[in-house]
C-alpha cells in the first residue's frame, strides 16, 4: 500500500517508519525542512538500533528507501491511507485535514493521530466522514504496540475493520474508544501529569522524588514528570487545554508552571530542556 503521513515530528516519523518496516511505501510530509531532515536521521538511527538487536528482516537502507520526505501535499494523491500528525491545535488540524481530503481519491481512508480533539468535530473537515477516524499511536511508535482506534459518529464499520486489520498487520495491538475528550489514555494520564506538576509547583517535592515515587512505589517504568518531558511539554499543554475546554472541568486546567515553560521554549526532551536537561541529538 501507499501510506501518507502529514507531520514529520515525534509521532509522524515513527508512524512512517513502522509502515515502511512492514513493506509499504510511505510519503512523509512536513512544512519544515528541518523536521524532514531530522526525521530521516532519526528513522535511520532507530532502524540501526533495531537491526543491531536482530529485530528486522530488511536492511535499514532498504526500509528508508521506501520513504519519501517531502514538503508537497499533492504527493498524497494516490495514497490508500493518510494519517495526520501535525500540532494538537484544532484550527491547524482542520485546515490540514481539509487540504488532505481535497487531494486524495474517494477511496482513501484518512486518520488523525490527535491525542484529545473530538473526532466528530475533525470529521467535519473531510469530504468523506465515513472514511475518517482517530488512529492514536503511542510514543515511541516503533516500540509501543498500543493504538487507540476512535471512530466518529459517521465512520463506517468496514473502515474500522479494515484499519484494525492493517494495524495488527504492522504489529500493533488496538483498543477501541468512543469519541470522548482524551479517549481512554489521555483522559486518565493528563490529570496524573497535571497533579505531578502541581505537587512540584507547590514545593511539596522535587521532580526527581515525584518520579521516583512512581517508579519505585507503583512500578511505572517512567515517572509522570519524566513522561511529560518525553511526550513534549507543548503537547501536554495543548492536550490539557482541549480537555479543560471540552469537559469544562478545572481538574484538567494546565498548571501555570507548564504554561511558563512552554512559553519560554522549554518543551522537554526534544529541545534539551524541560523539567530535566537532555543532550539534544539534532
Ligand atoms: N508526543 C507524543 O507523545 C504524542 C503521542 C500520541 C499522539 N500525539 C499527537 O500527535 C500529533 C503530533 O505530535 P508530535 O509530538 O509529533 O508533535 P511535534 O511537534 O513533534 O511534530 C509536529 C510536526 O507537524 C508539523 N506541522 C505543523 N503544521 C503542519 C502542516 N500544516 N503541514 C505539515 N506539517 C505540519 C511540524 O512542522 C512538526 O514537525 C499531535 O496531535 C499530538 O497530540 C503525540
JSON list of N, CA and C in Angstrom, two decimals, residues 17-18 75 96 116 123 170 172 185 206 213 215 220 223 237-239 251 255 261 279:
[
{"chain": "A", "resi": 17, "resn": "UNK", "atom": "N", "xyz": [7.90, 5.26, 9.84]},
{"chain": "A", "resi": 17, "resn": "UNK", "atom": "CA", "xyz": [8.88, 4.16, 9.98]},
{"chain": "A", "resi": 17, "resn": "UNK", "atom": "C", "xyz": [8.21, 2.79, 10.05]},
{"chain": "A", "resi": 18, "resn": "UNK", "atom": "N", "xyz": [7.15, 2.66, 10.88]},
{"chain": "A", "resi": 18, "resn": "UNK", "atom": "CA", "xyz": [6.58, 1.30, 11.05]},
{"chain": "A", "resi": 18, "resn": "UNK", "atom": "C", "xyz": [5.91, 0.80, 9.77]},
{"chain": "A", "resi": 75, "resn": "UNK", "atom": "N", "xyz": [1.58, 15.14, -3.34]},
{"chain": "A", "resi": 75, "resn": "UNK", "atom": "CA", "xyz": [2.08, 13.77, -3.50]},
{"chain": "A", "resi": 75, "resn": "UNK", "atom": "C", "xyz": [1.25, 12.74, -2.72]},
{"chain": "A", "resi": 96, "resn": "UNK", "atom": "N", "xyz": [-5.44, 21.24, 7.81]},
{"chain": "A", "resi": 96, "resn": "UNK", "atom": "CA", "xyz": [-4.61, 20.17, 7.22]},
{"chain": "A", "resi": 96, "resn": "UNK", "atom": "C", "xyz": [-5.51, 19.05, 6.69]},
{"chain": "A", "resi": 116, "resn": "UNK", "atom": "N", "xyz": [-6.51, 14.21, 21.70]},
{"chain": "A", "resi": 116, "resn": "UNK", "atom": "CA", "xyz": [-7.62, 14.65, 22.55]},
{"chain": "A", "resi": 116, "resn": "UNK", "atom": "C", "xyz": [-8.77, 15.32, 21.80]},
{"chain": "A", "resi": 123, "resn": "UNK", "atom": "N", "xyz": [-14.03, 15.37, 11.83]},
{"chain": "A", "resi": 123, "resn": "UNK", "atom": "CA", "xyz": [-14.59, 14.71, 10.64]},
{"chain": "A", "resi": 123, "resn": "UNK", "atom": "C", "xyz": [-15.37, 15.70, 9.78]},
{"chain": "A", "resi": 170, "resn": "UNK", "atom": "N", "xyz": [0.85, -4.47, 11.01]},
{"chain": "A", "resi": 170, "resn": "UNK", "atom": "CA", "xyz": [2.12, -3.78, 11.23]},
{"chain": "A", "resi": 170, "resn": "UNK", "atom": "C", "xyz": [2.57, -3.93, 12.70]},
{"chain": "A", "resi": 172, "resn": "UNK", "atom": "N", "xyz": [0.68, -3.80, 15.60]},
{"chain": "A", "resi": 172, "resn": "UNK", "atom": "CA", "xyz": [0.03, -3.04, 16.68]},
{"chain": "A", "resi": 172, "resn": "UNK", "atom": "C", "xyz": [-1.11, -3.84, 17.30]},
{"chain": "A", "resi": 185, "resn": "UNK", "atom": "N", "xyz": [-6.69, 6.90, 27.10]},
{"chain": "A", "resi": 185, "resn": "UNK", "atom": "CA", "xyz": [-5.36, 7.13, 27.67]},
{"chain": "A", "resi": 185, "resn": "UNK", "atom": "C", "xyz": [-5.18, 8.52, 28.28]},
{"chain": "A", "resi": 206, "resn": "UNK", "atom": "N", "xyz": [10.54, 17.43, 44.85]},
{"chain": "A", "resi": 206, "resn": "UNK", "atom": "CA", "xyz": [11.29, 17.72, 43.62]},
{"chain": "A", "resi": 206, "resn": "UNK", "atom": "C", "xyz": [10.78, 16.82, 42.49]},
{"chain": "A", "resi": 213, "resn": "UNK", "atom": "N", "xyz": [8.88, 8.21, 43.16]},
{"chain": "A", "resi": 213, "resn": "UNK", "atom": "CA", "xyz": [7.71, 7.65, 43.83]},
{"chain": "A", "resi": 213, "resn": "UNK", "atom": "C", "xyz": [6.94, 6.71, 42.90]},
{"chain": "A", "resi": 215, "resn": "UNK", "atom": "N", "xyz": [8.17, 5.34, 40.02]},
{"chain": "A", "resi": 215, "resn": "UNK", "atom": "CA", "xyz": [8.99, 4.22, 39.52]},
{"chain": "A", "resi": 215, "resn": "UNK", "atom": "C", "xyz": [9.12, 3.14, 40.58]},
{"chain": "A", "resi": 220, "resn": "UNK", "atom": "N", "xyz": [5.93, 2.03, 37.79]},
{"chain": "A", "resi": 220, "resn": "UNK", "atom": "CA", "xyz": [5.84, 2.64, 36.45]},
{"chain": "A", "resi": 220, "resn": "UNK", "atom": "C", "xyz": [7.26, 2.69, 35.87]},
{"chain": "A", "resi": 223, "resn": "UNK", "atom": "N", "xyz": [8.43, 8.05, 35.66]},
{"chain": "A", "resi": 223, "resn": "UNK", "atom": "CA", "xyz": [7.54, 8.86, 36.49]},
{"chain": "A", "resi": 223, "resn": "UNK", "atom": "C", "xyz": [6.76, 9.84, 35.62]},
{"chain": "A", "resi": 237, "resn": "UNK", "atom": "N", "xyz": [0.54, 20.46, 27.25]},
{"chain": "A", "resi": 237, "resn": "UNK", "atom": "CA", "xyz": [-0.22, 21.69, 27.48]},
{"chain": "A", "resi": 237, "resn": "UNK", "atom": "C", "xyz": [-1.44, 21.75, 26.54]},
{"chain": "A", "resi": 238, "resn": "UNK", "atom": "N", "xyz": [-1.20, 21.47, 25.25]},
{"chain": "A", "resi": 238, "resn": "UNK", "atom": "CA", "xyz": [-2.29, 21.54, 24.28]},
{"chain": "A", "resi": 238, "resn": "UNK", "atom": "C", "xyz": [-3.39, 20.52, 24.60]},
{"chain": "A", "resi": 239, "resn": "UNK", "atom": "N", "xyz": [-2.98, 19.33, 25.03]},
{"chain": "A", "resi": 239, "resn": "UNK", "atom": "CA", "xyz": [-3.98, 18.29, 25.37]},
{"chain": "A", "resi": 239, "resn": "UNK", "atom": "C", "xyz": [-4.80, 18.75, 26.59]},
{"chain": "A", "resi": 251, "resn": "UNK", "atom": "N", "xyz": [-10.25, 20.31, 36.85]},
{"chain": "A", "resi": 251, "resn": "UNK", "atom": "CA", "xyz": [-9.32, 19.21, 37.13]},
{"chain": "A", "resi": 251, "resn": "UNK", "atom": "C", "xyz": [-8.37, 18.96, 35.96]},
{"chain": "A", "resi": 255, "resn": "UNK", "atom": "N", "xyz": [-1.33, 23.62, 34.56]},
{"chain": "A", "resi": 255, "resn": "UNK", "atom": "CA", "xyz": [-0.67, 24.40, 35.61]},
{"chain": "A", "resi": 255, "resn": "UNK", "atom": "C", "xyz": [0.13, 25.57, 35.03]},
{"chain": "A", "resi": 261, "resn": "UNK", "atom": "N", "xyz": [6.82, 27.27, 31.10]},
{"chain": "A", "resi": 261, "resn": "UNK", "atom": "CA", "xyz": [7.90, 26.51, 30.46]},
{"chain": "A", "resi": 261, "resn": "UNK", "atom": "C", "xyz": [7.68, 26.45, 28.95]},
{"chain": "A", "resi": 279, "resn": "UNK", "atom": "N", "xyz": [20.69, 15.89, 26.41]},
{"chain": "A", "resi": 279, "resn": "UNK", "atom": "CA", "xyz": [21.57, 16.17, 25.28]},
{"chain": "A", "resi": 279, "resn": "UNK", "atom": "C", "xyz": [20.68, 16.24, 24.04]}
]
